[in-house]
C-alpha cells in the first residue's frame, strides 16, 4: 500500500512539474493607445509564437484618465503585468514608490539597443536606475500641405523671414497659413517649443538646465516675442481654435501648415490618405543657422512589481526591445522607435528620424515636468495669455521662472 | 416554561426602521463616508505618486490657500465659482421664474412649451458641452455663421477671456433652466387661485403679482432652487471640462474649483503631475464651503417660508 501511495505521489509530482513547464501564462498589457490595438495584438501573437504558453491581453484606457487609472490600480496592489508608461516625471511618479521592476543589463539585455538619451528619459534621476523601455521618439516639426504651397508658388521656407513671407503669400492666395489655434494648452507649448528651438540653440538648453540662466533670459523672451508675428496667419478667431479644429483645418486642405509633431503623421494619413502631406523642420532664425528640431520620448514599456508573472512580463518587455519589434512598430503604427538600427520604410518617417539626429530637447517635457507646478503647466497658460495679448513675453518668462523656482534652487532669487 | 416578554412597540418600531435603513446606510458608508474620510486623511499627507509618504499637518491646506502659485489658482477658481453662482442665480433662475409664470397662465400651447423648456435637462452635460462647443466654434460654429449673415463678425467665444466663462454659463443656463422652471411652476400651482384672483381684482399687474404675491408664496421652492444652484455652481465640472478643457482655458479664464481639484489631484496628460495631497486639501475645502454655506442658506431661507 505504502509503495502504491509513493508511486502515486511521484506520478503527481511529475505531472505538476510538467504542468509548470507547459502551463499557459496569461499576462496583461495596459496602454492609453486604443487605436493601436490591432497592431499590438498582431505583435503579441508573434511573441506567443516565440514564447509558447505566454498569452498577452491588450487593454486600453482613455488617455486623459490613463495615469489616474494606473495609479489607483497600482496603489491598490492591482494592475497589469506590463504597462505603457509615460516618460520623465510621469515615470518617476510610479517608479520611485517601487511599483515598477528595475530594468538592468542582466534582466533586459536589450537596453543596450537604446541610445543614452532614451535610457535617461525612462530612468529615475536621483539613482539613474531604468524602469521602462523607451518605445517611441517624437520629433516636433511642421506638417505641410505641398499642394497649397505649390499653388501659392511658395518653396519650403528655410528661415524665419522666408516662413513669414510664405505665410503672407498663402494668405494672399486665400488659404490659412497655420492651422493652429491657441485654445488647447499643450498644443501652445508644442508650437512654442517647435519654433523657438532653432532660435535658442543647444547652448541655451544646457544653460537653463544647469541653472546658469532662466526663462527670463532675453534670448528666450525674444524668441517667444517672435511668435507673435504669426498671429495674422493663424485661423480667424485663433484663440478659440482647439486641437481637433486645427487638425480638421489642415486635413480638409483649408490650412497649409500644422505645427505639431511626428505623432501626427500616421493619424493624418489614416484620416486623409490623399493629402499631399510632408514633414519639415522648423525654420532657422537666419540663413547661417541650423534648422534644429526638438525631440522627446513619449514613454516606454515597464514590468509591474506586483505582477505574479514577472518572468513572462520581462520576456515581453525584452521582445519589445528587439529591432524586429521596432521595425514593425514603425511599419504598422508610424512610431519612430529609438532602437538602434531600426529601419523605417516610410520615407517621411525616415526623414523625421534623420532630422532627430541633430536636435534640441523639448525643454519642458524633458527637464521641467518632474515636480509641481511643472514648467509645462506654467508655460501653457501663460502662452495663451501672450497670444491673446494680455501678457508680454517677458511676463511669460517671469511666470515660468518663478513657478519653477519653488522647487528648483538654481532659479531661486533670479 | 417562561414566555419571552414581547418588546415594547417603540423598540420594535425602532428595530424595524433600523432594518430598513441598514442597506442604504451600509451603501452610503461604503461609497460616501469612507471615501470622504479618506480624502480628509489624504489632505494631511504628502505623496510620492499614488503612495502616501507621511503626515504633513496643515501644510497642504496652507499651500492651497496662502502659498504661491497654488493660492493664486485657488482664489481665482473660487472667484469664478462665485461668478457662476451669481450669474446662474440671476440668469438661469430668474428666467426660470418668469417662464414658470408664463406657463402658469396656461396660454395656448403651454403644454408643448413646458416640454420644450424641460427637454434639455434630460441631456447629459457632456452632450450639452460638445453641442455648445460646436455651436460656438469660431470657424464652423452656427452662432458665428448666423452672425455673419447679418454682417457681424463673431467672437472666438470660448477662446476670449472676456467671453469664455459667460459662454459656459449661458450653456449651463440653457441646459438646466427647465429644472427650476418646473419647481417654480409646481410651487405656483399650489398657490390658491382665489389669492391670485383677489390680487388681480385689486388691480395688481403681472409685475406686482410676481414680486409681491407669488414670490413670498413660492419661498419653499426658492429654498430648494437656491441651495441646488449653490451646490451645482461649486461642484461645476463637466461643462467647463468639455468646453474649455482641464486647464480652464484660455489662460485660466474658466478655471473653477472642480477643474483645479481634478487637475491637481490627478494631473494632466501633457502638463501636470499627480498630487493627491494638495488635491485632497482642495476637495476638503470645497466640501467644507459647500456644507457650511448650504446649512446656513437652508436656515436663512427656511425662516422666510410661509405655510400655505
CSV table of N, CA and C in Angstrom, one decimal, chain B residues 52-179:
chain,number,residue,atom,x,y,z
B,52,UNK,N,1.3,57.4,-0.2
B,52,UNK,CA,1.5,58.4,0.8
B,52,UNK,C,2.8,58.2,1.5
B,53,UNK,N,3.5,59.3,1.7
B,53,UNK,CA,4.9,59.2,2.3
B,53,UNK,C,4.9,59.7,3.7
B,54,UNK,N,3.9,60.4,4.2
B,54,UNK,CA,3.9,60.8,5.6
B,54,UNK,C,2.9,61.9,5.9
B,55,UNK,N,2.8,62.3,7.1
B,55,UNK,CA,1.8,63.3,7.5
B,55,UNK,C,2.5,64.6,7.5
B,56,UNK,N,1.7,65.6,7.0
B,56,UNK,CA,2.3,67.0,6.9
B,56,UNK,C,1.5,68.0,7.6
B,57,UNK,N,0.6,67.6,8.4
B,57,UNK,CA,-0.3,68.5,9.1
B,57,UNK,C,-1.1,69.4,8.2
B,58,UNK,N,-1.1,70.7,8.5
B,58,UNK,CA,-1.9,71.6,7.7
B,58,UNK,C,-1.2,72.2,6.5
B,59,UNK,N,0.0,71.6,6.2
B,59,UNK,CA,0.8,72.2,5.1
B,59,UNK,C,0.1,72.3,3.8
B,60,UNK,N,-0.6,71.2,3.4
B,60,UNK,CA,-1.3,71.2,2.1
B,60,UNK,C,-2.4,72.3,2.1
B,61,UNK,N,-3.2,72.4,3.2
B,61,UNK,CA,-4.2,73.4,3.2
B,61,UNK,C,-3.6,74.8,3.2
B,62,UNK,N,-2.5,75.0,3.9
B,62,UNK,CA,-1.8,76.3,3.9
B,62,UNK,C,-1.4,76.6,2.5
B,63,UNK,N,-0.8,75.6,1.8
B,63,UNK,CA,-0.3,75.9,0.4
B,63,UNK,C,-1.4,76.3,-0.5
B,64,UNK,N,-2.5,75.6,-0.5
B,64,UNK,CA,-3.6,75.9,-1.5
B,64,UNK,C,-4.3,77.2,-1.1
B,65,UNK,N,-4.2,77.7,0.1
B,65,UNK,CA,-4.8,78.9,0.5
B,65,UNK,C,-3.9,80.1,0.5
B,66,UNK,N,-2.7,79.9,0.8
B,66,UNK,CA,-1.8,81.1,1.0
B,66,UNK,C,-0.5,81.1,0.3
B,67,UNK,N,-0.1,80.0,-0.3
B,67,UNK,CA,1.3,79.9,-0.8
B,67,UNK,C,1.2,80.0,-2.4
B,68,UNK,N,2.1,80.8,-3.0
B,68,UNK,CA,2.1,80.9,-4.4
B,68,UNK,C,2.8,79.6,-5.0
B,69,UNK,N,2.5,79.1,-6.1
B,69,UNK,CA,1.5,79.6,-7.0
B,69,UNK,C,0.1,78.9,-6.8
B,70,UNK,N,0.0,78.0,-5.8
B,70,UNK,CA,-1.2,77.3,-5.5
B,70,UNK,C,-2.4,78.3,-5.2
B,71,UNK,N,-2.0,79.2,-4.3
B,71,UNK,CA,-3.1,80.1,-3.7
B,71,UNK,C,-3.7,80.9,-4.8
B,72,UNK,N,-2.9,81.5,-5.7
B,72,UNK,CA,-3.5,82.3,-6.8
B,72,UNK,C,-4.5,81.5,-7.6
B,73,UNK,N,-4.2,80.2,-7.9
B,73,UNK,CA,-5.1,79.4,-8.7
B,73,UNK,C,-6.4,79.1,-7.8
B,74,UNK,N,-6.2,78.9,-6.5
B,74,UNK,CA,-7.4,78.6,-5.7
B,74,UNK,C,-8.3,79.8,-5.7
B,75,UNK,N,-7.8,80.9,-5.4
B,75,UNK,CA,-8.6,82.1,-5.2
B,75,UNK,C,-9.3,82.5,-6.6
B,76,UNK,N,-8.5,82.3,-7.6
B,76,UNK,CA,-9.1,82.7,-9.0
B,76,UNK,C,-10.2,81.7,-9.3
B,77,UNK,N,-10.0,80.4,-9.0
B,77,UNK,CA,-11.1,79.4,-9.2
B,77,UNK,C,-12.3,79.7,-8.4
B,78,UNK,N,-12.0,80.0,-7.1
B,78,UNK,CA,-13.1,80.3,-6.2
B,78,UNK,C,-13.9,81.5,-6.7
B,79,UNK,N,-13.2,82.5,-7.2
B,79,UNK,CA,-13.9,83.7,-7.7
B,79,UNK,C,-14.8,83.4,-8.9
B,80,UNK,N,-14.2,82.5,-9.7
B,80,UNK,CA,-15.1,82.1,-10.9
B,80,UNK,C,-16.3,81.3,-10.4
B,81,UNK,N,-16.1,80.5,-9.4
B,81,UNK,CA,-17.3,79.7,-8.9
B,81,UNK,C,-18.4,80.7,-8.4
B,82,UNK,N,-17.9,81.8,-7.7
B,82,UNK,CA,-18.9,82.8,-7.2
B,82,UNK,C,-19.6,83.5,-8.4
B,83,UNK,N,-18.8,83.8,-9.4
B,83,UNK,CA,-19.4,84.5,-10.6
B,83,UNK,C,-20.4,83.5,-11.2
B,84,UNK,N,-20.1,82.3,-11.3
B,84,UNK,CA,-21.0,81.3,-11.8
B,84,UNK,C,-22.3,81.2,-11.0
B,85,UNK,N,-22.1,81.2,-9.7
B,85,UNK,CA,-23.3,81.1,-8.8
B,85,UNK,C,-24.2,82.3,-9.0
B,86,UNK,N,-23.6,83.5,-8.9
B,86,UNK,CA,-24.4,84.7,-9.1
B,86,UNK,C,-25.1,84.8,-10.4
B,87,UNK,N,-24.3,84.4,-11.5
B,87,UNK,CA,-24.9,84.5,-12.8
B,87,UNK,C,-26.1,83.5,-13.0
B,88,UNK,N,-25.8,82.3,-12.5
B,88,UNK,CA,-26.9,81.3,-12.7
B,88,UNK,C,-28.1,81.7,-11.8
B,89,UNK,N,-27.8,82.2,-10.7
B,89,UNK,CA,-28.9,82.6,-9.8
B,89,UNK,C,-29.8,83.7,-10.5
B,90,UNK,N,-29.2,84.6,-11.1
B,90,UNK,CA,-29.9,85.7,-11.8
B,90,UNK,C,-30.4,85.3,-13.1
B,91,UNK,N,-29.6,84.8,-14.0
B,91,UNK,CA,-30.0,84.5,-15.4
B,91,UNK,C,-30.8,83.2,-15.4
B,92,UNK,N,-30.3,82.1,-15.0
B,92,UNK,CA,-31.0,80.8,-15.1
B,92,UNK,C,-32.2,80.8,-14.2
B,93,UNK,N,-32.1,81.1,-13.0
B,93,UNK,CA,-33.2,81.0,-12.1
B,93,UNK,C,-34.2,82.1,-12.3
B,94,UNK,N,-33.7,83.3,-12.6
B,94,UNK,CA,-34.6,84.5,-12.9
B,94,UNK,C,-35.5,84.2,-14.1
B,95,UNK,N,-34.8,83.7,-15.2
B,95,UNK,CA,-35.6,83.4,-16.4
B,95,UNK,C,-36.6,82.2,-16.1
B,96,UNK,N,-36.1,81.3,-15.3
B,96,UNK,CA,-36.9,80.1,-15.0
B,96,UNK,C,-38.2,80.6,-14.2
B,97,UNK,N,-38.0,81.5,-13.4
B,97,UNK,CA,-39.2,82.1,-12.6
B,97,UNK,C,-40.2,82.7,-13.5
B,98,UNK,N,-39.7,83.5,-14.5
B,98,UNK,CA,-40.5,84.2,-15.5
B,98,UNK,C,-41.2,83.2,-16.4
B,99,UNK,N,-40.5,82.1,-16.8
B,99,UNK,CA,-41.0,81.1,-17.7
B,99,UNK,C,-42.1,80.4,-16.9
B,100,UNK,N,-41.9,80.1,-15.7
B,100,UNK,CA,-42.9,79.3,-14.9
B,100,UNK,C,-44.1,80.1,-14.8
B,101,UNK,N,-44.0,81.5,-14.6
B,101,UNK,CA,-45.2,82.3,-14.5
B,101,UNK,C,-46.0,82.3,-15.9
B,102,UNK,N,-45.2,82.4,-17.0
B,102,UNK,CA,-45.8,82.3,-18.3
B,102,UNK,C,-46.6,81.0,-18.5
B,103,UNK,N,-46.0,79.9,-18.0
B,103,UNK,CA,-46.6,78.6,-18.2
B,103,UNK,C,-47.8,78.5,-17.3
B,104,UNK,N,-47.8,79.2,-16.1
B,104,UNK,CA,-48.9,79.2,-15.2
B,104,UNK,C,-50.1,79.8,-15.8
B,105,UNK,N,-49.9,80.7,-16.7
B,105,UNK,CA,-51.0,81.4,-17.3
B,105,UNK,C,-51.8,80.5,-18.3
B,106,UNK,N,-51.2,79.4,-18.5
B,106,UNK,CA,-51.9,78.4,-19.4
B,106,UNK,C,-52.3,79.0,-20.7
B,107,UNK,N,-51.4,79.7,-21.3
B,107,UNK,CA,-51.6,80.3,-22.7
B,107,UNK,C,-51.7,79.1,-23.7
B,108,UNK,N,-52.3,79.4,-24.9
B,108,UNK,CA,-52.3,78.3,-25.9
B,108,UNK,C,-50.9,77.7,-26.2
B,109,UNK,N,-50.8,76.4,-26.2
B,109,UNK,CA,-49.5,75.8,-26.5
B,109,UNK,C,-48.6,75.7,-25.2
B,110,UNK,N,-49.1,75.9,-24.1
B,110,UNK,CA,-48.3,75.9,-22.9
B,110,UNK,C,-47.7,74.5,-22.6
B,111,UNK,N,-48.5,73.5,-22.9
B,111,UNK,CA,-48.0,72.2,-22.6
B,111,UNK,C,-46.8,71.8,-23.5
B,112,UNK,N,-46.8,72.2,-24.7
B,112,UNK,CA,-45.7,72.0,-25.6
B,112,UNK,C,-44.5,72.7,-25.1
B,113,UNK,N,-44.7,74.0,-24.7
B,113,UNK,CA,-43.6,74.8,-24.2
B,113,UNK,C,-43.0,74.2,-23.0
B,114,UNK,N,-43.9,73.6,-22.1
B,114,UNK,CA,-43.4,73.0,-20.9
B,114,UNK,C,-42.4,71.9,-21.2
B,115,UNK,N,-42.8,71.1,-22.2
B,115,UNK,CA,-41.9,70.0,-22.6
B,115,UNK,C,-40.6,70.6,-23.2
B,116,UNK,N,-40.7,71.6,-24.1
B,116,UNK,CA,-39.5,72.2,-24.7
B,116,UNK,C,-38.6,72.8,-23.7
B,117,UNK,N,-39.2,73.5,-22.7
B,117,UNK,CA,-38.3,74.1,-21.6
B,117,UNK,C,-37.6,73.0,-20.9
B,118,UNK,N,-38.2,71.9,-20.6
B,118,UNK,CA,-37.6,70.8,-19.8
B,118,UNK,C,-36.7,69.9,-20.5
B,119,UNK,N,-36.9,69.8,-21.9
B,119,UNK,CA,-36.2,68.9,-22.7
B,119,UNK,C,-34.6,68.9,-22.5
B,120,UNK,N,-34.0,70.0,-22.5
B,120,UNK,CA,-32.5,70.0,-22.4
B,120,UNK,C,-32.0,69.4,-21.0
B,121,UNK,N,-32.9,69.4,-20.0
B,121,UNK,CA,-32.5,68.9,-18.7
B,121,UNK,C,-32.2,67.4,-18.8
B,122,UNK,N,-32.8,66.7,-19.7
B,122,UNK,CA,-32.6,65.2,-19.7
B,122,UNK,C,-31.3,64.9,-20.5
B,123,UNK,N,-30.7,65.9,-21.2
B,123,UNK,CA,-29.5,65.6,-21.9
B,123,UNK,C,-28.3,65.5,-20.9
B,124,UNK,N,-27.3,64.7,-21.3
B,124,UNK,CA,-26.1,64.6,-20.4
B,124,UNK,C,-25.3,65.9,-20.6
B,125,UNK,N,-24.6,66.3,-19.5
B,125,UNK,CA,-23.8,67.5,-19.5
B,125,UNK,C,-22.7,67.4,-20.6
B,126,UNK,N,-22.3,66.2,-20.8
B,126,UNK,CA,-21.2,66.0,-21.9
B,126,UNK,C,-21.8,66.3,-23.2
B,127,UNK,N,-23.0,65.8,-23.5
B,127,UNK,CA,-23.6,66.1,-24.8
B,127,UNK,C,-23.8,67.6,-25.0
B,128,UNK,N,-24.4,68.2,-23.9
B,128,UNK,CA,-24.6,69.7,-24.0
B,128,UNK,C,-23.3,70.4,-24.2
B,129,UNK,N,-22.3,70.0,-23.5
B,129,UNK,CA,-21.0,70.7,-23.7
B,129,UNK,C,-20.4,70.6,-25.1
B,130,UNK,N,-20.5,69.4,-25.6
B,130,UNK,CA,-20.0,69.2,-27.0
B,130,UNK,C,-20.9,70.0,-28.0
B,131,UNK,N,-22.2,69.9,-27.8
B,131,UNK,CA,-23.1,70.7,-28.7
B,131,UNK,C,-22.8,72.2,-28.7
B,132,UNK,N,-22.6,72.7,-27.5
B,132,UNK,CA,-22.4,74.2,-27.4
B,132,UNK,C,-21.0,74.5,-27.9
B,133,UNK,N,-20.1,73.6,-27.7
B,133,UNK,CA,-18.7,73.9,-28.2
B,133,UNK,C,-18.7,74.0,-29.7
B,134,UNK,N,-19.5,73.1,-30.3
B,134,UNK,CA,-19.6,73.1,-31.8
B,134,UNK,C,-20.3,74.4,-32.3
B,135,UNK,N,-21.4,74.7,-31.6
B,135,UNK,CA,-22.2,75.9,-31.9
B,135,UNK,C,-21.3,77.2,-31.9
B,136,UNK,N,-20.4,77.2,-30.9
B,136,UNK,CA,-19.6,78.4,-30.6
B,136,UNK,C,-18.2,78.4,-31.3
B,137,UNK,N,-18.0,77.3,-32.1
B,137,UNK,CA,-16.7,77.2,-32.8
B,137,UNK,C,-16.5,78.5,-33.7
B,138,UNK,N,-15.4,79.2,-33.6
B,138,UNK,CA,-15.2,80.4,-34.4
B,138,UNK,C,-15.3,80.2,-35.9
B,139,UNK,N,-15.0,79.0,-36.4
B,139,UNK,CA,-15.0,78.9,-37.9
B,139,UNK,C,-16.2,78.1,-38.3
B,140,UNK,N,-16.5,76.9,-37.7
B,140,UNK,CA,-17.5,76.1,-38.2
B,140,UNK,C,-18.9,76.3,-37.4
B,141,UNK,N,-18.8,77.1,-36.4
B,141,UNK,CA,-20.0,77.2,-35.5
B,141,UNK,C,-21.2,77.9,-36.0
B,142,UNK,N,-22.4,77.5,-35.7
B,142,UNK,CA,-23.6,78.1,-36.2
B,142,UNK,C,-23.8,79.5,-35.6
B,143,UNK,N,-23.3,79.7,-34.5
B,143,UNK,CA,-23.5,81.1,-33.9
B,143,UNK,C,-22.8,82.1,-34.7
B,144,UNK,N,-21.6,81.9,-35.0
B,144,UNK,CA,-20.8,82.9,-35.8
B,144,UNK,C,-21.3,83.0,-37.3
B,145,UNK,N,-21.7,81.8,-37.8
B,145,UNK,CA,-22.2,81.8,-39.1
B,145,UNK,C,-23.5,82.6,-39.3
B,146,UNK,N,-24.3,82.5,-38.2
B,146,UNK,CA,-25.6,83.2,-38.2
B,146,UNK,C,-25.3,84.7,-38.1
B,147,UNK,N,-24.3,85.1,-37.2
B,147,UNK,CA,-24.0,86.5,-37.1
B,147,UNK,C,-23.4,87.0,-38.4
B,148,UNK,N,-22.6,86.2,-39.1
B,148,UNK,CA,-22.0,86.6,-40.4
B,148,UNK,C,-23.1,86.9,-41.4
B,149,UNK,N,-24.2,86.3,-41.3
B,149,UNK,CA,-25.3,86.5,-42.3
B,149,UNK,C,-25.9,88.0,-42.2
B,150,UNK,N,-25.8,88.5,-40.9
B,150,UNK,CA,-26.2,89.9,-40.7
B,150,UNK,C,-25.1,90.9,-40.6
B,151,UNK,N,-23.9,90.4,-41.1
B,151,UNK,CA,-22.8,91.3,-41.2
B,151,UNK,C,-22.0,91.5,-39.9
B,152,UNK,N,-22.2,90.7,-39.0
B,152,UNK,CA,-21.4,90.8,-37.7
B,152,UNK,C,-20.4,89.7,-37.6
B,153,UNK,N,-19.1,90.2,-37.3
B,153,UNK,CA,-18.1,89.2,-37.2
B,153,UNK,C,-18.1,88.7,-35.8
B,154,UNK,N,-18.4,87.4,-35.6
B,154,UNK,CA,-18.5,86.8,-34.3
B,154,UNK,C,-17.2,86.7,-33.6
B,155,UNK,N,-17.2,86.5,-32.3
B,155,UNK,CA,-16.0,86.4,-31.5
B,155,UNK,C,-15.6,84.9,-31.3
B,156,UNK,N,-14.3,84.7,-30.9
B,156,UNK,CA,-14.0,83.3,-30.5
B,156,UNK,C,-14.5,83.1,-29.1
B,157,UNK,N,-15.8,82.8,-29.0
B,157,UNK,CA,-16.5,82.9,-27.7
B,157,UNK,C,-15.7,82.1,-26.6
B,158,UNK,N,-15.2,80.9,-26.9
B,158,UNK,CA,-14.6,80.1,-25.8
B,158,UNK,C,-13.1,80.4,-25.7
B,159,UNK,N,-12.6,81.2,-26.6
B,159,UNK,CA,-11.2,81.5,-26.6
B,159,UNK,C,-10.8,82.9,-26.2
B,160,UNK,N,-11.8,83.7,-25.9
B,160,UNK,CA,-11.6,85.0,-25.4
B,160,UNK,C,-11.9,85.1,-23.9
B,161,UNK,N,-10.9,85.6,-23.1
B,161,UNK,CA,-11.0,85.6,-21.7
B,161,UNK,C,-12.2,86.4,-21.2
B,162,UNK,N,-12.7,87.3,-22.0
B,162,UNK,CA,-13.8,88.1,-21.6
B,162,UNK,C,-15.2,87.4,-21.8
B,163,UNK,N,-15.2,86.5,-22.7
B,163,UNK,CA,-16.5,85.8,-23.0
B,163,UNK,C,-16.6,84.3,-22.7
B,164,UNK,N,-15.4,83.7,-22.4
B,164,UNK,CA,-15.4,82.3,-22.3
B,164,UNK,C,-16.3,81.8,-21.1
B,165,UNK,N,-16.1,82.4,-19.9
B,165,UNK,CA,-16.9,81.9,-18.8
B,165,UNK,C,-18.3,82.2,-19.0
B,166,UNK,N,-18.6,83.4,-19.5
B,166,UNK,CA,-20.0,83.7,-19.8
B,166,UNK,C,-20.7,82.8,-20.8
B,167,UNK,N,-19.9,82.3,-21.8
B,167,UNK,CA,-20.5,81.3,-22.8
B,167,UNK,C,-20.8,80.0,-22.1
B,168,UNK,N,-20.0,79.6,-21.2
B,168,UNK,CA,-20.3,78.3,-20.5
B,168,UNK,C,-21.5,78.5,-19.6
B,169,UNK,N,-21.5,79.7,-18.9
B,169,UNK,CA,-22.7,79.9,-18.0
B,169,UNK,C,-24.0,79.9,-18.9
B,170,UNK,N,-23.9,80.5,-20.1
B,170,UNK,CA,-25.1,80.5,-20.9
B,170,UNK,C,-25.5,79.1,-21.3
B,171,UNK,N,-24.5,78.3,-21.6
B,171,UNK,CA,-24.8,76.9,-22.0
B,171,UNK,C,-25.4,76.2,-20.8
B,172,UNK,N,-24.9,76.4,-19.6
B,172,UNK,CA,-25.4,75.8,-18.4
B,172,UNK,C,-26.9,76.3,-18.1
B,173,UNK,N,-27.1,77.6,-18.4
B,173,UNK,CA,-28.5,78.1,-18.1
B,173,UNK,C,-29.5,77.4,-19.1
B,174,UNK,N,-29.0,77.3,-20.4
B,174,UNK,CA,-29.9,76.6,-21.4
B,174,UNK,C,-30.1,75.2,-21.0
B,175,UNK,N,-29.1,74.5,-20.5
B,175,UNK,CA,-29.3,73.1,-20.1
B,175,UNK,C,-30.2,72.9,-18.9
B,176,UNK,N,-30.1,73.8,-17.9
B,176,UNK,CA,-30.7,73.5,-16.6
B,176,UNK,C,-32.0,74.3,-16.3
B,177,UNK,N,-32.2,75.3,-17.2
B,177,UNK,CA,-33.3,76.3,-16.8
B,177,UNK,C,-34.7,75.6,-16.6
B,178,UNK,N,-34.9,74.5,-17.4
B,178,UNK,CA,-36.2,73.8,-17.2
B,178,UNK,C,-36.4,73.2,-15.8
B,179,UNK,N,-35.3,72.9,-15.1
B,179,UNK,CA,-35.5,72.3,-13.8
B,179,UNK,C,-36.0,73.3,-12.8
